[in-house]
Amino acid sequence: MTSLVTVTEENFHLYRDEILAIERVSFPTPWSLHAFAEELRRPVANLWVLVRGGAVAGYVCFWRFDRELHLMNIAVHPGLRGKGLGRHLLDRLMAAARDGGVETVWLEVRPSNTVALAMYRTAGFAEIGRRKAYYRDTREDAIVMARFLEAAERRPCRRQDAAATPTPVPKPLEGIE
């Protein structure tokens, strides 16, 4: 069984070791335990884990503010890559964005991360700029990508309510074995 779980400060201890293990093997400069804990304290931050067979298969961390969503971090366990789980996490994120009246979803990605770039492009993201020498470890640029959601894609949301609108809680997963 596969499920998507919202991680909070209260339940983070249940998932932290697996999240950190995936993080360490997924990124040249992984986030620390402190970084994840700080994210959970931010009112705009959200962290979801994809649990499969009782273990964390992947996670996504994002910020939601006003009518924008910023994808901060997404990763899948190396033994489960290539099975569409990263794309499934991204699709669930985009569904939450649409349901929450988000107009724009932003992210940064390394040019060397060709797998992620391909996933983002097939999900409708476009390169809109670069941040020179953004990644301190390699001095690699960051490609800034965005997807602008069409009005027909998103649930109507009044501007004054947007900042107070919580990110929808993930619904049970379907179609993932």
PDB file of C-alpha atoms in Angstrom:
ATOM      1  CA  MET A   1       0.000   0.000   0.000  1.00  0.00           C
ATOM      2  CA  THR A   2       1.179   3.497  -0.846  1.00  0.00           C
ATOM      3  CA  SER A   3       0.079   6.661   0.931  1.00  0.00           C
ATOM      4  CA  LEU A   4       0.993  10.311   1.068  1.00  0.00           C
ATOM      5  CA  VAL A   5       1.411  11.673   4.589  1.00  0.00           C
ATOM      6  CA  THR A   6       1.685  15.266   5.761  1.00  0.00           C
ATOM      7  CA  VAL A   7       4.698  15.603   8.045  1.00  0.00           C
ATOM      8  CA  THR A   8       4.414  17.966  11.000  1.00  0.00           C
ATOM      9  CA  GLU A   9       6.677  18.867  13.887  1.00  0.00           C
ATOM     10  CA  GLU A  10       4.702  16.346  15.941  1.00  0.00           C
ATOM     11  CA  ASN A  11       5.164  13.339  13.642  1.00  0.00           C
ATOM     12  CA  PHE A  12       8.528  14.213  12.053  1.00  0.00           C
ATOM     13  CA  HIS A  13      10.325  11.786  14.382  1.00  0.00           C
ATOM     14  CA  LEU A  14       8.490   8.909  12.663  1.00  0.00           C
ATOM     15  CA  TYR A  15      10.002   9.747   9.257  1.00  0.00           C
ATOM     16  CA  ARG A  16      13.165  11.758   9.881  1.00  0.00           C
ATOM     17  CA  ASP A  17      15.747   8.961   9.649  1.00  0.00           C
ATOM     18  CA  GLU A  18      14.396   7.719   6.316  1.00  0.00           C
ATOM     19  CA  ILE A  19      14.024  11.254   4.944  1.00  0.00           C
ATOM     20  CA  LEU A  20      17.610  12.060   5.940  1.00  0.00           C
ATOM     21  CA  ALA A  21      18.918   8.807   4.425  1.00  0.00           C
ATOM     22  CA  ILE A  22      17.216   9.576   1.100  1.00  0.00           C
ATOM     23  CA  GLU A  23      18.436  13.178   1.278  1.00  0.00           C
ATOM     24  CA  ARG A  24      22.062  12.114   1.854  1.00  0.00           C
ATOM     25  CA  VAL A  25      22.182   9.858  -1.207  1.00  0.00           C
ATOM     26  CA  SER A  26      20.203  12.239  -3.431  1.00  0.00           C
ATOM     27  CA  PHE A  27      22.043  15.566  -3.207  1.00  0.00           C
ATOM     28  CA  PRO A  28      25.694  16.692  -3.260  1.00  0.00           C
ATOM     29  CA  THR A  29      24.996  18.986  -0.305  1.00  0.00           C
ATOM     30  CA  PRO A  30      22.129  17.405   1.616  1.00  0.00           C
ATOM     31  CA  TRP A  31      19.893  19.239   4.039  1.00  0.00           C
ATOM     32  CA  SER A  32      20.650  18.550   7.683  1.00  0.00           C
ATOM     33  CA  LEU A  33      18.250  17.399  10.389  1.00  0.00           C
ATOM     34  CA  HIS A  34      18.232  21.001  11.594  1.00  0.00           C
ATOM     35  CA  ALA A  35      17.288  22.283   8.123  1.00  0.00           C
ATOM     36  CA  PHE A  36      14.271  19.964   7.924  1.00  0.00           C
ATOM     37  CA  ALA A  37      13.227  20.851  11.474  1.00  0.00           C
ATOM     38  CA  GLU A  38      13.458  24.553  10.618  1.00  0.00           C
ATOM     39  CA  GLU A  39      11.321  24.011   7.519  1.00  0.00           C
ATOM     40  CA  LEU A  40       8.597  22.433   9.636  1.00  0.00           C
ATOM     41  CA  ARG A  41       8.538  25.536  11.850  1.00  0.00           C
ATOM     42  CA  ARG A  42       7.886  27.859   8.908  1.00  0.00           C
ATOM     43  CA  PRO A  43       4.205  28.714   8.484  1.00  0.00           C
ATOM     44  CA  VAL A  44       4.558  28.562   4.676  1.00  0.00           C
ATOM     45  CA  ALA A  45       6.392  25.227   4.589  1.00  0.00           C
ATOM     46  CA  ASN A  46       4.891  21.828   3.840  1.00  0.00           C
ATOM     47  CA  LEU A  47       6.546  18.419   3.895  1.00  0.00           C
ATOM     48  CA  TRP A  48       4.893  15.295   2.514  1.00  0.00           C
ATOM     49  CA  VAL A  49       6.283  11.771   2.549  1.00  0.00           C
ATOM     50  CA  LEU A  50       5.333   9.011   0.178  1.00  0.00           C
ATOM     51  CA  VAL A  51       5.074   5.835   2.253  1.00  0.00           C
ATOM     52  CA  ARG A  52       5.180   2.536   0.409  1.00  0.00           C
ATOM     53  CA  GLY A  53       5.099  -0.820   2.148  1.00  0.00           C
ATOM     54  CA  GLY A  54       5.652   0.865   5.511  1.00  0.00           C
ATOM     55  CA  ALA A  55       8.810   2.706   4.417  1.00  0.00           C
ATOM     56  CA  VAL A  56       9.432   6.208   3.103  1.00  0.00           C
ATOM     57  CA  ALA A  57       9.776   5.975  -0.673  1.00  0.00           C
ATOM     58  CA  GLY A  58      10.192   9.716  -1.238  1.00  0.00           C
ATOM     59  CA  TYR A  59       9.271  13.171  -0.075  1.00  0.00           C
ATOM     60  CA  VAL A  60       8.523  16.658  -1.256  1.00  0.00           C
ATOM     61  CA  CYS A  61       9.048  19.932   0.616  1.00  0.00           C
ATOM     62  CA  PHE A  62       7.468  23.126  -0.639  1.00  0.00           C
ATOM     63  CA  TRP A  63       6.466  26.613   0.411  1.00  0.00           C
ATOM     64  CA  ARG A  64       2.994  27.966  -0.183  1.00  0.00           C
ATOM     65  CA  PHE A  65       2.518  31.726   0.072  1.00  0.00           C
ATOM     66  CA  ASP A  66      -0.159  33.952  -1.408  1.00  0.00           C
ATOM     67  CA  ARG A  67      -0.849  32.615  -4.919  1.00  0.00           C
ATOM     68  CA  GLU A  68       2.563  31.002  -5.367  1.00  0.00           C
ATOM     69  CA  LEU A  69       4.121  27.676  -4.529  1.00  0.00           C
ATOM     70  CA  HIS A  70       7.882  27.120  -4.401  1.00  0.00           C
ATOM     71  CA  LEU A  71       9.175  23.564  -4.693  1.00  0.00           C
ATOM     72  CA  MET A  72      12.098  23.418  -2.279  1.00  0.00           C
ATOM     73  CA  ASN A  73      13.099  19.769  -2.364  1.00  0.00           C
ATOM     74  CA  ILE A  74      11.892  16.504  -3.886  1.00  0.00           C
ATOM     75  CA  ALA A  75      13.591  13.105  -3.746  1.00  0.00           C
ATOM     76  CA  VAL A  76      12.863   9.406  -4.162  1.00  0.00           C
ATOM     77  CA  HIS A  77      14.711   6.486  -2.577  1.00  0.00           C
ATOM     78  CA  PRO A  78      17.419   5.354  -5.038  1.00  0.00           C
ATOM     79  CA  GLY A  79      16.096   1.785  -5.099  1.00  0.00           C
ATOM     80  CA  LEU A  80      12.678   3.048  -6.213  1.00  0.00           C
ATOM     81  CA  ARG A  81      13.697   5.543  -8.884  1.00  0.00           C
ATOM     82  CA  GLY A  82      12.461   5.102 -12.428  1.00  0.00           C
ATOM     83  CA  LYS A  83       9.045   3.862 -11.280  1.00  0.00           C
ATOM     84  CA  GLY A  84       7.215   7.189 -11.632  1.00  0.00           C
ATOM     85  CA  LEU A  85       7.184   8.008  -7.917  1.00  0.00           C
ATOM     86  CA  GLY A  86       8.932  11.377  -8.337  1.00  0.00           C
ATOM     87  CA  ARG A  87       6.461  12.322 -11.045  1.00  0.00           C
ATOM     88  CA  HIS A  88       3.617  11.140  -8.834  1.00  0.00           C
ATOM     89  CA  LEU A  89       4.827  13.395  -6.008  1.00  0.00           C
ATOM     90  CA  LEU A  90       5.103  16.282  -8.453  1.00  0.00           C
ATOM     91  CA  ASP A  91       1.618  15.590  -9.838  1.00  0.00           C
ATOM     92  CA  ARG A  92       0.162  15.560  -6.320  1.00  0.00           C
ATOM     93  CA  LEU A  93       1.922  18.826  -5.591  1.00  0.00           C
ATOM     94  CA  MET A  94       0.475  20.356  -8.756  1.00  0.00           C
ATOM     95  CA  ALA A  95      -3.016  19.093  -7.850  1.00  0.00           C
ATOM     96  CA  ALA A  96      -2.708  20.769  -4.440  1.00  0.00           C
ATOM     97  CA  ALA A  97      -1.551  23.951  -6.172  1.00  0.00           C
ATOM     98  CA  ARG A  98      -4.572  23.935  -8.474  1.00  0.00           C
ATOM     99  CA  ASP A  99      -6.950  23.116  -5.596  1.00  0.00           C
ATOM    100  CA  GLY A 100      -5.446  25.951  -3.559  1.00  0.00           C
ATOM    101  CA  GLY A 101      -5.807  28.604  -6.253  1.00  0.00           C
ATOM    102  CA  VAL A 102      -2.056  28.867  -6.872  1.00  0.00           C
ATOM    103  CA  GLU A 103      -1.111  30.805 -10.002  1.00  0.00           C
ATOM    104  CA  THR A 104       2.606  30.008 -10.259  1.00  0.00           C
ATOM    105  CA  VAL A 105       4.818  27.119  -9.164  1.00  0.00           C
ATOM    106  CA  TRP A 106       8.554  27.858  -8.990  1.00  0.00           C
ATOM    107  CA  LEU A 107      11.671  25.753  -8.524  1.00  0.00           C
ATOM    108  CA  GLU A 108      15.432  25.773  -8.967  1.00  0.00           C
ATOM    109  CA  VAL A 109      17.327  22.811 -10.379  1.00  0.00           C
ATOM    110  CA  ARG A 110      20.949  22.057 -11.212  1.00  0.00           C
ATOM    111  CA  PRO A 111      21.714  21.911 -14.961  1.00  0.00           C
ATOM    112  CA  SER A 112      23.515  18.634 -14.257  1.00  0.00           C
ATOM    113  CA  ASN A 113      20.336  17.056 -12.861  1.00  0.00           C
ATOM    114  CA  THR A 114      19.095  15.918 -16.247  1.00  0.00           C
ATOM    115  CA  VAL A 115      16.544  13.441 -14.861  1.00  0.00           C
ATOM    116  CA  ALA A 116      14.826  16.148 -12.803  1.00  0.00           C
ATOM    117  CA  LEU A 117      14.992  18.618 -15.693  1.00  0.00           C
ATOM    118  CA  ALA A 118      13.256  16.127 -17.985  1.00  0.00           C
ATOM    119  CA  MET A 119      10.564  15.451 -15.370  1.00  0.00           C
ATOM    120  CA  TYR A 120       9.906  19.158 -14.849  1.00  0.00           C
ATOM    121  CA  ARG A 121       9.751  19.866 -18.569  1.00  0.00           C
ATOM    122  CA  THR A 122       7.287  17.044 -19.210  1.00  0.00           C
ATOM    123  CA  ALA A 123       5.196  18.414 -16.314  1.00  0.00           C
ATOM    124  CA  GLY A 124       4.906  21.750 -18.113  1.00  0.00           C
ATOM    125  CA  PHE A 125       7.660  23.749 -16.415  1.00  0.00           C
ATOM    126  CA  ALA A 126       9.730  26.162 -18.479  1.00  0.00           C
ATOM    127  CA  GLU A 127      13.115  27.722 -17.843  1.00  0.00           C
ATOM    128  CA  ILE A 128      12.658  31.394 -17.043  1.00  0.00           C
ATOM    129  CA  GLY A 129      16.123  32.305 -15.841  1.00  0.00           C
ATOM    130  CA  ARG A 130      19.341  31.324 -14.125  1.00  0.00           C
ATOM    131  CA  ARG A 131      20.927  32.081 -10.793  1.00  0.00           C
ATOM    132  CA  LYS A 132      24.666  32.272 -11.415  1.00  0.00           C
ATOM    133  CA  ALA A 133      26.855  30.121  -9.145  1.00  0.00           C
ATOM    134  CA  TYR A 134      23.793  29.392  -6.978  1.00  0.00           C
ATOM    135  CA  TYR A 135      25.045  26.078  -5.605  1.00  0.00           C
ATOM    136  CA  ARG A 136      27.952  26.804  -3.295  1.00  0.00           C
ATOM    137  CA  ASP A 137      29.378  23.290  -3.344  1.00  0.00           C
ATOM    138  CA  THR A 138      30.019  23.211  -7.106  1.00  0.00           C
ATOM    139  CA  ARG A 139      29.448  26.862  -8.083  1.00  0.00           C
ATOM    140  CA  GLU A 140      26.924  25.466 -10.558  1.00  0.00           C
ATOM    141  CA  ASP A 141      24.157  27.755 -11.770  1.00  0.00           C
ATOM    142  CA  ALA A 142      20.552  27.072 -10.842  1.00  0.00           C
ATOM    143  CA  ILE A 143      18.007  26.892 -13.606  1.00  0.00           C
ATOM    144  CA  VAL A 144      14.910  28.741 -12.430  1.00  0.00           C
ATOM    145  CA  MET A 145      11.787  27.070 -13.755  1.00  0.00           C
ATOM    146  CA  ALA A 146       8.138  27.989 -13.445  1.00  0.00           C
ATOM    147  CA  ARG A 147       4.764  26.697 -14.404  1.00  0.00           C
ATOM    148  CA  PHE A 148       2.043  29.271 -14.716  1.00  0.00           C
ATOM    149  CA  LEU A 149      -1.312  27.665 -14.008  1.00  0.00           C
ATOM    150  CA  GLU A 150      -4.100  28.757 -16.314  1.00  0.00           C
ATOM    151  CA  ALA A 151      -7.181  30.200 -14.645  1.00  0.00           C
ATOM    152  CA  ALA A 152      -9.222  27.228 -15.866  1.00  0.00           C
ATOM    153  CA  GLU A 153      -6.829  24.856 -14.048  1.00  0.00           C
ATOM    154  CA  ARG A 154      -7.141  26.354 -10.596  1.00  0.00           C
ATOM    155  CA  ARG A 155      -9.909  26.682  -8.066  1.00  0.00           C
ATOM    156  CA  PRO A 156     -11.075  30.293  -7.737  1.00  0.00           C
ATOM    157  CA  CYS A 157      -9.564  32.011  -4.722  1.00  0.00           C
ATOM    158  CA  ARG A 158     -10.133  35.587  -3.600  1.00  0.00           C
ATOM    159  CA  ARG A 159      -6.881  37.541  -3.292  1.00  0.00           C
ATOM    160  CA  GLN A 160      -7.468  38.477   0.380  1.00  0.00           C
ATOM    161  CA  ASP A 161      -8.002  34.801   1.276  1.00  0.00           C
ATOM    162  CA  ALA A 162      -4.949  33.492  -0.580  1.00  0.00           C
ATOM    163  CA  ALA A 163      -2.385  34.055   2.157  1.00  0.00           C
ATOM    164  CA  ALA A 164      -4.574  32.342   4.736  1.00  0.00           C
ATOM    165  CA  THR A 165      -5.512  29.389   2.524  1.00  0.00           C
ATOM    166  CA  PRO A 166      -3.804  26.260   3.826  1.00  0.00           C
ATOM    167  CA  THR A 167      -2.338  23.778   1.422  1.00  0.00           C
ATOM    168  CA  PRO A 168      -4.851  20.975   0.947  1.00  0.00           C
ATOM    169  CA  VAL A 169      -4.074  17.786   2.862  1.00  0.00           C
ATOM    170  CA  PRO A 170      -3.107  14.990   0.504  1.00  0.00           C
ATOM    171  CA  LYS A 171      -5.916  12.613  -0.447  1.00  0.00           C
ATOM    172  CA  PRO A 172      -5.409   8.836  -0.485  1.00  0.00           C
ATOM    173  CA  LEU A 173      -3.321   7.646  -3.396  1.00  0.00           C
ATOM    174  CA  GLU A 174      -4.684   5.652  -6.283  1.00  0.00           C
ATOM    175  CA  GLY A 175      -2.915   3.913  -9.114  1.00  0.00           C
ATOM    176  CA  ILE A 176       0.440   3.408  -7.404  1.00  0.00           C
ATOM    177  CA  GLU A 177       1.475  -0.167  -6.655  1.00  0.00           C
TER     178      GLU A 177
END
